[in-house]
mmCIF file with all atom_site columns, C-alpha atoms in Angstrom:
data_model
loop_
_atom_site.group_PDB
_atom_site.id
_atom_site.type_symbol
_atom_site.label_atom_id
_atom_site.label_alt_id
_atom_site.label_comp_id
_atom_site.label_asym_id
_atom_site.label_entity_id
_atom_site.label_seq_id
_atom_site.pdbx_PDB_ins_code
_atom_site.Cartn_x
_atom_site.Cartn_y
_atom_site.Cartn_z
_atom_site.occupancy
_atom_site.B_iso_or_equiv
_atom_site.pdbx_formal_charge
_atom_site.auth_seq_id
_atom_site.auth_comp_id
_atom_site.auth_asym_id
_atom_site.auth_atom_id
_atom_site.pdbx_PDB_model_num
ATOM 1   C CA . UNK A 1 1   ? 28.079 23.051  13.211 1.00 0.00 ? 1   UNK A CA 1
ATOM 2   C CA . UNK A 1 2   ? 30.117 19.658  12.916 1.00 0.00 ? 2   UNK A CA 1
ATOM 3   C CA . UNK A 1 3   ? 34.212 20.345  13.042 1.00 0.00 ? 3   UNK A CA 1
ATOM 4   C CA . UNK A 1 4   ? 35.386 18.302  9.881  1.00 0.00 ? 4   UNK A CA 1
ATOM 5   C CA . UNK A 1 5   ? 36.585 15.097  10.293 1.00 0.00 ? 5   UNK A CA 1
ATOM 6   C CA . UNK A 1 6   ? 40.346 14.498  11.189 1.00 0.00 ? 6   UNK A CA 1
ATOM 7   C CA . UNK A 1 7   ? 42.034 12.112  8.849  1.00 0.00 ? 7   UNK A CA 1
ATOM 8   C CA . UNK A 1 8   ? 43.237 9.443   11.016 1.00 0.00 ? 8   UNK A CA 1
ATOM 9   C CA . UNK A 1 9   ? 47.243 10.056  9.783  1.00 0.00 ? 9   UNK A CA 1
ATOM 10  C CA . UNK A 1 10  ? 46.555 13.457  11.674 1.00 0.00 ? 10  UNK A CA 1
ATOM 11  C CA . UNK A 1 11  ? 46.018 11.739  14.557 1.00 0.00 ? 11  UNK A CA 1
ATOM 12  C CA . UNK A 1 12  ? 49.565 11.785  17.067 1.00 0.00 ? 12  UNK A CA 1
ATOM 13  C CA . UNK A 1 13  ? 51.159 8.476   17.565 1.00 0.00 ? 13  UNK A CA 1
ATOM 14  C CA . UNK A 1 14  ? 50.201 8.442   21.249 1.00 0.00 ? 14  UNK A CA 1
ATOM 15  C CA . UNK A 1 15  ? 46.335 9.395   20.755 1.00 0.00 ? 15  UNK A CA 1
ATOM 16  C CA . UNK A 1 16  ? 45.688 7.018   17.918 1.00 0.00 ? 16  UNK A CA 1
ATOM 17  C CA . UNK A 1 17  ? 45.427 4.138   20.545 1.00 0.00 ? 17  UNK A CA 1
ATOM 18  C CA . UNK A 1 18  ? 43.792 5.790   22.986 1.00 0.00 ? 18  UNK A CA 1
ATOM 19  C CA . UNK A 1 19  ? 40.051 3.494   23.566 1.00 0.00 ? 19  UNK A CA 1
ATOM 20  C CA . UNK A 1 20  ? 38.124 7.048   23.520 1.00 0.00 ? 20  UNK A CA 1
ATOM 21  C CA . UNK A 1 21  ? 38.898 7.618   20.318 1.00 0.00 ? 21  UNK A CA 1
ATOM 22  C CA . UNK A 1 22  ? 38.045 4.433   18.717 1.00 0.00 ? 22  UNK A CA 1
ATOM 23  C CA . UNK A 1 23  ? 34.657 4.615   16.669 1.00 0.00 ? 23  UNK A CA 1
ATOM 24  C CA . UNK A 1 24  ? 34.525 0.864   17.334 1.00 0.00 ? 24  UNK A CA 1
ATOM 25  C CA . UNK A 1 25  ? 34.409 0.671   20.912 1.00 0.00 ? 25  UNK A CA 1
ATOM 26  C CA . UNK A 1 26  ? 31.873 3.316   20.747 1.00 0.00 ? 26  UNK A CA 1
ATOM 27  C CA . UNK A 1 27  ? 29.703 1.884   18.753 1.00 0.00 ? 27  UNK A CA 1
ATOM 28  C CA . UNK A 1 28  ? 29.985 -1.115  20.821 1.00 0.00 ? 28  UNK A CA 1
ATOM 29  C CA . UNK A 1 29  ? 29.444 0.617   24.135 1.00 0.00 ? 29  UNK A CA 1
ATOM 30  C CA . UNK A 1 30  ? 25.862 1.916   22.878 1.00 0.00 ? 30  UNK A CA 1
ATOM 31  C CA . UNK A 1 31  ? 24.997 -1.942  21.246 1.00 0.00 ? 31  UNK A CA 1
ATOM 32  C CA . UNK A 1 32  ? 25.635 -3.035  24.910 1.00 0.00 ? 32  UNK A CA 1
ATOM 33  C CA . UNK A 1 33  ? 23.538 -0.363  26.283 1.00 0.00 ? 33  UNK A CA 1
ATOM 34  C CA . UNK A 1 34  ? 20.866 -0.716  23.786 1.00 0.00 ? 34  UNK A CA 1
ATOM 35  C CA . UNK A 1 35  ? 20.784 -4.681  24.941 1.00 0.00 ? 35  UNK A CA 1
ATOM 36  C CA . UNK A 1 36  ? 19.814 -3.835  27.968 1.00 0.00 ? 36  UNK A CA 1
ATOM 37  C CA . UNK A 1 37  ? 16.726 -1.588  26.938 1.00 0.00 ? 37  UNK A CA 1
ATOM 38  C CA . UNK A 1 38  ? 15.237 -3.624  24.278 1.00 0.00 ? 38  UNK A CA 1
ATOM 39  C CA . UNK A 1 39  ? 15.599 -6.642  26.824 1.00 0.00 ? 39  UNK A CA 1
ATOM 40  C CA . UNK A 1 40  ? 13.591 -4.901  29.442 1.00 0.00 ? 40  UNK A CA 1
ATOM 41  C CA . UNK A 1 41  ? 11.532 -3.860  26.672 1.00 0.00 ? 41  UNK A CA 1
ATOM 42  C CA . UNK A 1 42  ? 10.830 -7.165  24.968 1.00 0.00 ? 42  UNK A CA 1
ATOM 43  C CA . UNK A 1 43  ? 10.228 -8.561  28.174 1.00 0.00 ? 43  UNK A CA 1
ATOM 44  C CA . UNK A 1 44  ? 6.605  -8.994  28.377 1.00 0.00 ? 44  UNK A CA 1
ATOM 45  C CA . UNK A 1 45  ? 6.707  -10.138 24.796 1.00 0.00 ? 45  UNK A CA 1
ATOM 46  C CA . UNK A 1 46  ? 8.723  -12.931 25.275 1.00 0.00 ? 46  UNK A CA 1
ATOM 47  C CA . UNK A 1 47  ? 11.436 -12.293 22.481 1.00 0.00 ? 47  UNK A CA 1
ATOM 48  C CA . UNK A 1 48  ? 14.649 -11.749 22.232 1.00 0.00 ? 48  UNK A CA 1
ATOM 49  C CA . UNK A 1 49  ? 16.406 -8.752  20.262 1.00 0.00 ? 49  UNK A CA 1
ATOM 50  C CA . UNK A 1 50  ? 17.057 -11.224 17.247 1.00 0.00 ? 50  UNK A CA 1
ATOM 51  C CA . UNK A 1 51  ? 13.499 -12.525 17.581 1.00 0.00 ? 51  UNK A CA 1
ATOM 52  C CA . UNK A 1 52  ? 11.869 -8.944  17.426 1.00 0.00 ? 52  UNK A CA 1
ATOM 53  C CA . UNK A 1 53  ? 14.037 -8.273  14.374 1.00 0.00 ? 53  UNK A CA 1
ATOM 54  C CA . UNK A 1 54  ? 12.846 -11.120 13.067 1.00 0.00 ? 54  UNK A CA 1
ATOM 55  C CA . UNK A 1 55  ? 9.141  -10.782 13.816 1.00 0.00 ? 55  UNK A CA 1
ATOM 56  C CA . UNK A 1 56  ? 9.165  -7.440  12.611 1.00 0.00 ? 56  UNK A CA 1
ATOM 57  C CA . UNK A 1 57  ? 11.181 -8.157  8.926  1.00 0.00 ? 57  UNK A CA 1
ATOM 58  C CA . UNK A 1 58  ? 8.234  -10.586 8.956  1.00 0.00 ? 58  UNK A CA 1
ATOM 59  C CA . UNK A 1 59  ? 5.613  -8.020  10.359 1.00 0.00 ? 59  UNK A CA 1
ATOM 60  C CA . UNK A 1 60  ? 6.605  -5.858  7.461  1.00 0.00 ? 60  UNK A CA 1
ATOM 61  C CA . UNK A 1 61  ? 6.802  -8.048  4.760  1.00 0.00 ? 61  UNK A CA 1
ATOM 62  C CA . UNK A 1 62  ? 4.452  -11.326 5.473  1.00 0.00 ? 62  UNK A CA 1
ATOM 63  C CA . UNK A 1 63  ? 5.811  -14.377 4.410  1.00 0.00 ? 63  UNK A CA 1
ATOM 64  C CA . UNK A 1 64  ? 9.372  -14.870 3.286  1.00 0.00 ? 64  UNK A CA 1
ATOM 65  C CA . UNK A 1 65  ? 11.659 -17.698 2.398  1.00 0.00 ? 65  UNK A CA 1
ATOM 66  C CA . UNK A 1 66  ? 14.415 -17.915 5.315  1.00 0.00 ? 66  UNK A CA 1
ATOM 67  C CA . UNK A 1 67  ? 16.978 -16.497 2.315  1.00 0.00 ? 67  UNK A CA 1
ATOM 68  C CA . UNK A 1 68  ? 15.051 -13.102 2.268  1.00 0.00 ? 68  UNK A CA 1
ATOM 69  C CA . UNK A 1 69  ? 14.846 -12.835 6.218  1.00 0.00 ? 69  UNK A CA 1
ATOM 70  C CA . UNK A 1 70  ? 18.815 -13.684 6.755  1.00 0.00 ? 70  UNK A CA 1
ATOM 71  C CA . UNK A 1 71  ? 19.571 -11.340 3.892  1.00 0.00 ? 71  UNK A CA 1
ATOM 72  C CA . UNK A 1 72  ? 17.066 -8.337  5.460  1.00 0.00 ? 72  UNK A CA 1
ATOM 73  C CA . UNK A 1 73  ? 18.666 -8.902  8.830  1.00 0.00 ? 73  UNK A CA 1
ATOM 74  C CA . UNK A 1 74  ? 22.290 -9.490  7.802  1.00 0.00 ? 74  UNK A CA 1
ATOM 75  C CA . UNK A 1 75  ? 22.148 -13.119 9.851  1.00 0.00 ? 75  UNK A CA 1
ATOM 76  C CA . UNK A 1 76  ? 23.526 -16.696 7.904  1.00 0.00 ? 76  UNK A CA 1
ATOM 77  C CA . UNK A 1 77  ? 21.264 -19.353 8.270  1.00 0.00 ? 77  UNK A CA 1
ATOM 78  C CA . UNK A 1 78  ? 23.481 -21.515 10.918 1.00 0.00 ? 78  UNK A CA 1
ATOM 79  C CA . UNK A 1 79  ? 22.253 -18.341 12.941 1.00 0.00 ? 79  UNK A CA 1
ATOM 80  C CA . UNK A 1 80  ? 18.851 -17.823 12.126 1.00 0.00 ? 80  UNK A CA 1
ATOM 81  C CA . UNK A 1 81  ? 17.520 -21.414 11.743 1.00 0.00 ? 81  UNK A CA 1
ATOM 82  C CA . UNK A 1 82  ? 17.381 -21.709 15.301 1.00 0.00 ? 82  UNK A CA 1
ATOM 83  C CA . UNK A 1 83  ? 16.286 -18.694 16.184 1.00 0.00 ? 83  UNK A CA 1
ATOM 84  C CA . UNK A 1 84  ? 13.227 -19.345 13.939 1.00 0.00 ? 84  UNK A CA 1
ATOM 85  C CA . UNK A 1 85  ? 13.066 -22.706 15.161 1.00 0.00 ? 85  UNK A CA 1
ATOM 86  C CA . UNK A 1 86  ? 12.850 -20.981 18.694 1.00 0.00 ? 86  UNK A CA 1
ATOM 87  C CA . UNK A 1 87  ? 9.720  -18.695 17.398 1.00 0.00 ? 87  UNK A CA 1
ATOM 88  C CA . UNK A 1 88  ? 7.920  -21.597 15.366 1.00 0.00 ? 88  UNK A CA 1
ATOM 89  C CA . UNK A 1 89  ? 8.285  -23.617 19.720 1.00 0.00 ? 89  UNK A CA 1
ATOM 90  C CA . UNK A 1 90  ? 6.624  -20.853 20.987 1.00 0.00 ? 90  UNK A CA 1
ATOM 91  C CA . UNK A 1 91  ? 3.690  -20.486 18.530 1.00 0.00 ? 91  UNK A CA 1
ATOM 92  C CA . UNK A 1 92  ? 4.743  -17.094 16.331 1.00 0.00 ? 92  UNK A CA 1
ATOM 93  C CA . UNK A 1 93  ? 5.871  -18.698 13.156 1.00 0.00 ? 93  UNK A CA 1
ATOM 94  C CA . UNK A 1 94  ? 5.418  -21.596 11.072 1.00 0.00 ? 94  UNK A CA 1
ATOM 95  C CA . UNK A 1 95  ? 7.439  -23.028 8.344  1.00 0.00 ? 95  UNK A CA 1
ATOM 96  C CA . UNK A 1 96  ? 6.698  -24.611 5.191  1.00 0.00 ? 96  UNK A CA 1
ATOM 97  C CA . UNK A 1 97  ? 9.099  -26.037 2.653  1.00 0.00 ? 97  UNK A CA 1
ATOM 98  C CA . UNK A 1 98  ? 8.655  -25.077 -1.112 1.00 0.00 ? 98  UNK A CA 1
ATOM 99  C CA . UNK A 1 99  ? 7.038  -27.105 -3.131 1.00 0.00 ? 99  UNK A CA 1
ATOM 100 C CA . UNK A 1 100 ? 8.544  -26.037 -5.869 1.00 0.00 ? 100 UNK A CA 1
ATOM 101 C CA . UNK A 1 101 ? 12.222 -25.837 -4.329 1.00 0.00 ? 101 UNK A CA 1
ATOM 102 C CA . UNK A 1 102 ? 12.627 -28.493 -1.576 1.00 0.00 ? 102 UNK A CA 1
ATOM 103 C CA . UNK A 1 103 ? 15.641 -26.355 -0.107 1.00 0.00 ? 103 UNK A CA 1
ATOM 104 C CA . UNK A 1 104 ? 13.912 -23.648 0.263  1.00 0.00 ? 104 UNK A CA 1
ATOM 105 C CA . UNK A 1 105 ? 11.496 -22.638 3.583  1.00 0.00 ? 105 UNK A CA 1
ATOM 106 C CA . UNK A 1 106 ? 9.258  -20.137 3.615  1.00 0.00 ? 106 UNK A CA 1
ATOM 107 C CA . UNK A 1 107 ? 8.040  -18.522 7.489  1.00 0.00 ? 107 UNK A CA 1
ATOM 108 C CA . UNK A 1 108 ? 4.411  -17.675 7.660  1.00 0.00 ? 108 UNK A CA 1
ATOM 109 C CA . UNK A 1 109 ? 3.225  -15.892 10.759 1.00 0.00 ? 109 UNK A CA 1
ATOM 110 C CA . UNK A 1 110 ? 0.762  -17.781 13.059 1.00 0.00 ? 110 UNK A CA 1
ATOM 111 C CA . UNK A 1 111 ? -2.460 -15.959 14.529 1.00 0.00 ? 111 UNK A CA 1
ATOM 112 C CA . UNK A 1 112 ? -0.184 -15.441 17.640 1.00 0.00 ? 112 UNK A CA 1
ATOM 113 C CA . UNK A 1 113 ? 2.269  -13.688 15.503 1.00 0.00 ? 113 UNK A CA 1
ATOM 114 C CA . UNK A 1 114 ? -0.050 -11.562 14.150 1.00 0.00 ? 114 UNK A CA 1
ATOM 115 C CA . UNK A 1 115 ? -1.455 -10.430 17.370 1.00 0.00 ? 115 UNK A CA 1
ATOM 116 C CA . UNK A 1 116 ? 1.931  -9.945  18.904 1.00 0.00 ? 116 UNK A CA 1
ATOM 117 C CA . UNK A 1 117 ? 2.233  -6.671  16.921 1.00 0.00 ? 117 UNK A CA 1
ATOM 118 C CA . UNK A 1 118 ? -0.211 -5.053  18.536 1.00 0.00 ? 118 UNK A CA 1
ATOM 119 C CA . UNK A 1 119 ? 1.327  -5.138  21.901 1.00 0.00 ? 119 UNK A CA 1
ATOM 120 C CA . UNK A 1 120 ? 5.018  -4.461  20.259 1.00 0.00 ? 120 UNK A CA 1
ATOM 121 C CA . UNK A 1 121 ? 3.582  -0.796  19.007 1.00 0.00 ? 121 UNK A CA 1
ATOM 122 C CA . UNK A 1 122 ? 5.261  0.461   22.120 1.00 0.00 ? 122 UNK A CA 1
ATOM 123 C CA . UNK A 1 123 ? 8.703  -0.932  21.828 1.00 0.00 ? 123 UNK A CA 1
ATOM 124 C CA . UNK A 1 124 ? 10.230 1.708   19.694 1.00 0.00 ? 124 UNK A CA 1
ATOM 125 C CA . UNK A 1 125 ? 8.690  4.569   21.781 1.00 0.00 ? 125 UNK A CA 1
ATOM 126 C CA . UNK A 1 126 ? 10.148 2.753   24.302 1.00 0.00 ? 126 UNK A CA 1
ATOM 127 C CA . UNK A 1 127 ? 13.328 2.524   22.598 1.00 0.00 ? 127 UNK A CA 1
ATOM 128 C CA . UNK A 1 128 ? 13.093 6.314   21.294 1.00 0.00 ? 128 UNK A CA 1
ATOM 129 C CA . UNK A 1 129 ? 12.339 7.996   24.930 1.00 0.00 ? 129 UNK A CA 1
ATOM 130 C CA . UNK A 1 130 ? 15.569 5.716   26.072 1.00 0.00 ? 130 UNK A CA 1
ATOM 131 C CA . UNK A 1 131 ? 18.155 7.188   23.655 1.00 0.00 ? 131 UNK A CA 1
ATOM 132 C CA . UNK A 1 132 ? 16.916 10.774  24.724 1.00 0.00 ? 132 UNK A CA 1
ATOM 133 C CA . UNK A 1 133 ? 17.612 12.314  21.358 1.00 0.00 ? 133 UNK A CA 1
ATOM 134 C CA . UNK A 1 134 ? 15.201 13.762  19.279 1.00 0.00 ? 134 UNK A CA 1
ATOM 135 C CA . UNK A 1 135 ? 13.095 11.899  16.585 1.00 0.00 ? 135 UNK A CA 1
ATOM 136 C CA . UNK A 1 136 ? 15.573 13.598  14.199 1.00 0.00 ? 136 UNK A CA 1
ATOM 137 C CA . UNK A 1 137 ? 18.559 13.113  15.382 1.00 0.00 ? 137 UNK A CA 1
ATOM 138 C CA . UNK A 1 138 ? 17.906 9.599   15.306 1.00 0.00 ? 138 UNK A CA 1
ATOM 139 C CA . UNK A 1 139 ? 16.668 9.884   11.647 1.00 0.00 ? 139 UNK A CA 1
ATOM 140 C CA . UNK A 1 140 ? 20.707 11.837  11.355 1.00 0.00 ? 140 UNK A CA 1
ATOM 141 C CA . UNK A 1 141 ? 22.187 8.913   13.247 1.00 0.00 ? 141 UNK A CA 1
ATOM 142 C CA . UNK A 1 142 ? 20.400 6.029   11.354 1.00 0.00 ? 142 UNK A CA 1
ATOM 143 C CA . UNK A 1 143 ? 21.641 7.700   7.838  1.00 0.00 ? 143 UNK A CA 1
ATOM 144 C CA . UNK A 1 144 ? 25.083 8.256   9.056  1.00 0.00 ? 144 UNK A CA 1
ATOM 145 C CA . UNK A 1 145 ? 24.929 4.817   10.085 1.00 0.00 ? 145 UNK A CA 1
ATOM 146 C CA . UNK A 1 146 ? 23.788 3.553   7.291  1.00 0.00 ? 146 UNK A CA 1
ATOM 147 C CA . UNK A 1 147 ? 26.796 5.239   5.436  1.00 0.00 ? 147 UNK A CA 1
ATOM 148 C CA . UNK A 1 148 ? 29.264 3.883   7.824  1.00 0.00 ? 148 UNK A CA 1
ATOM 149 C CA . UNK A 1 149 ? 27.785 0.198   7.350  1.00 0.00 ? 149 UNK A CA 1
ATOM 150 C CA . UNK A 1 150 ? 28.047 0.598   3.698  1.00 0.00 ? 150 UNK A CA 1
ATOM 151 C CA . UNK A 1 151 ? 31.761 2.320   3.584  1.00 0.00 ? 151 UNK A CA 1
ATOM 152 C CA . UNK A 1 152 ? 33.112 -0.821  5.754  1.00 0.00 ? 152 UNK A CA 1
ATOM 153 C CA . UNK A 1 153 ? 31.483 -3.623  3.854  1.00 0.00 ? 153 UNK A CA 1
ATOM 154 C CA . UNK A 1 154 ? 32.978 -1.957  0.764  1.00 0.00 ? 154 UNK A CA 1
ATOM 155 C CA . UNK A 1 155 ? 36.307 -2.004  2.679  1.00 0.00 ? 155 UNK A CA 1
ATOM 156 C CA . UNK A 1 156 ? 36.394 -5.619  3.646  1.00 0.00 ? 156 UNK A CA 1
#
């Protein structure tokens, strides 16, 4: 069973700045370490971390307008232009402007793109055996994320 949570003014003056104890650092300390297996297992894909995300968003939904994949993966468009831009050079993607809306772009996957899902099937077993937790506590650790995601955007 989970102690309950102590409210940070519980915290003594000298622990409340100790780097253990930040949530932050953390959460940043596993982002790091997750780097590091998604780029050995992307490798033989040729993507990047942002590029998977954005093959998958893409995988999962077909074609979008740029809008819809920035808002889906939380990127602004001075960020994910080039990215795409980086996926359309190496065959996966291809972009069309609206015809109804000049200003917008929509990304269509190419036949490569396509066919590059197949051989990503393995990345988040990859991913999963990694992290060493169960299938369920992942499941536990997404939702809690989730929550804490949601509490801090509310906050700022």
């Amino acid at each position: 069973m989970t102690p309950p949570p102590v409210p940070a003014s519980d915290l003594p003056d000298t622990d409340v700045l100790r780097l253990d104890h930040q949530v932050c650092f953390s959460l940043h300390a596993a982002s790091r370490a997750f780097g590091g297996v998604y780029r050995e297992a992307l490798r033989d894909l040729g993507l990047t971390y942002p590029q998977y995300l954005a093959m998958m968003v893409l995988w999962e939904h077909g074609p979008l307008p740029v809008k819809r994949i920035g808002e889906r993966l939380h990127l602004d468009s001075g960020t994910l232009s080039p990215l795409l831009k980086r996926l359309e050079s190496a065959g996966l993607v291809r972009r069309e402007r609206s015809n109804e809306d000049e200003r917008s772009v929509t990304v269509h996957l190419t036949e490569a793109g396509v066919g590059l899902r197949e051989r990503a099937l393995h990345v988040p077993r990859s991913i999963l055996r990694a992290t060493g937790l169960s299938v369920q506590e992942v499941l536990a650790l997404q939702e809690t994320l989730g929550r804490l995601t949601e509490s801090l955007g509310q906050a700022g």
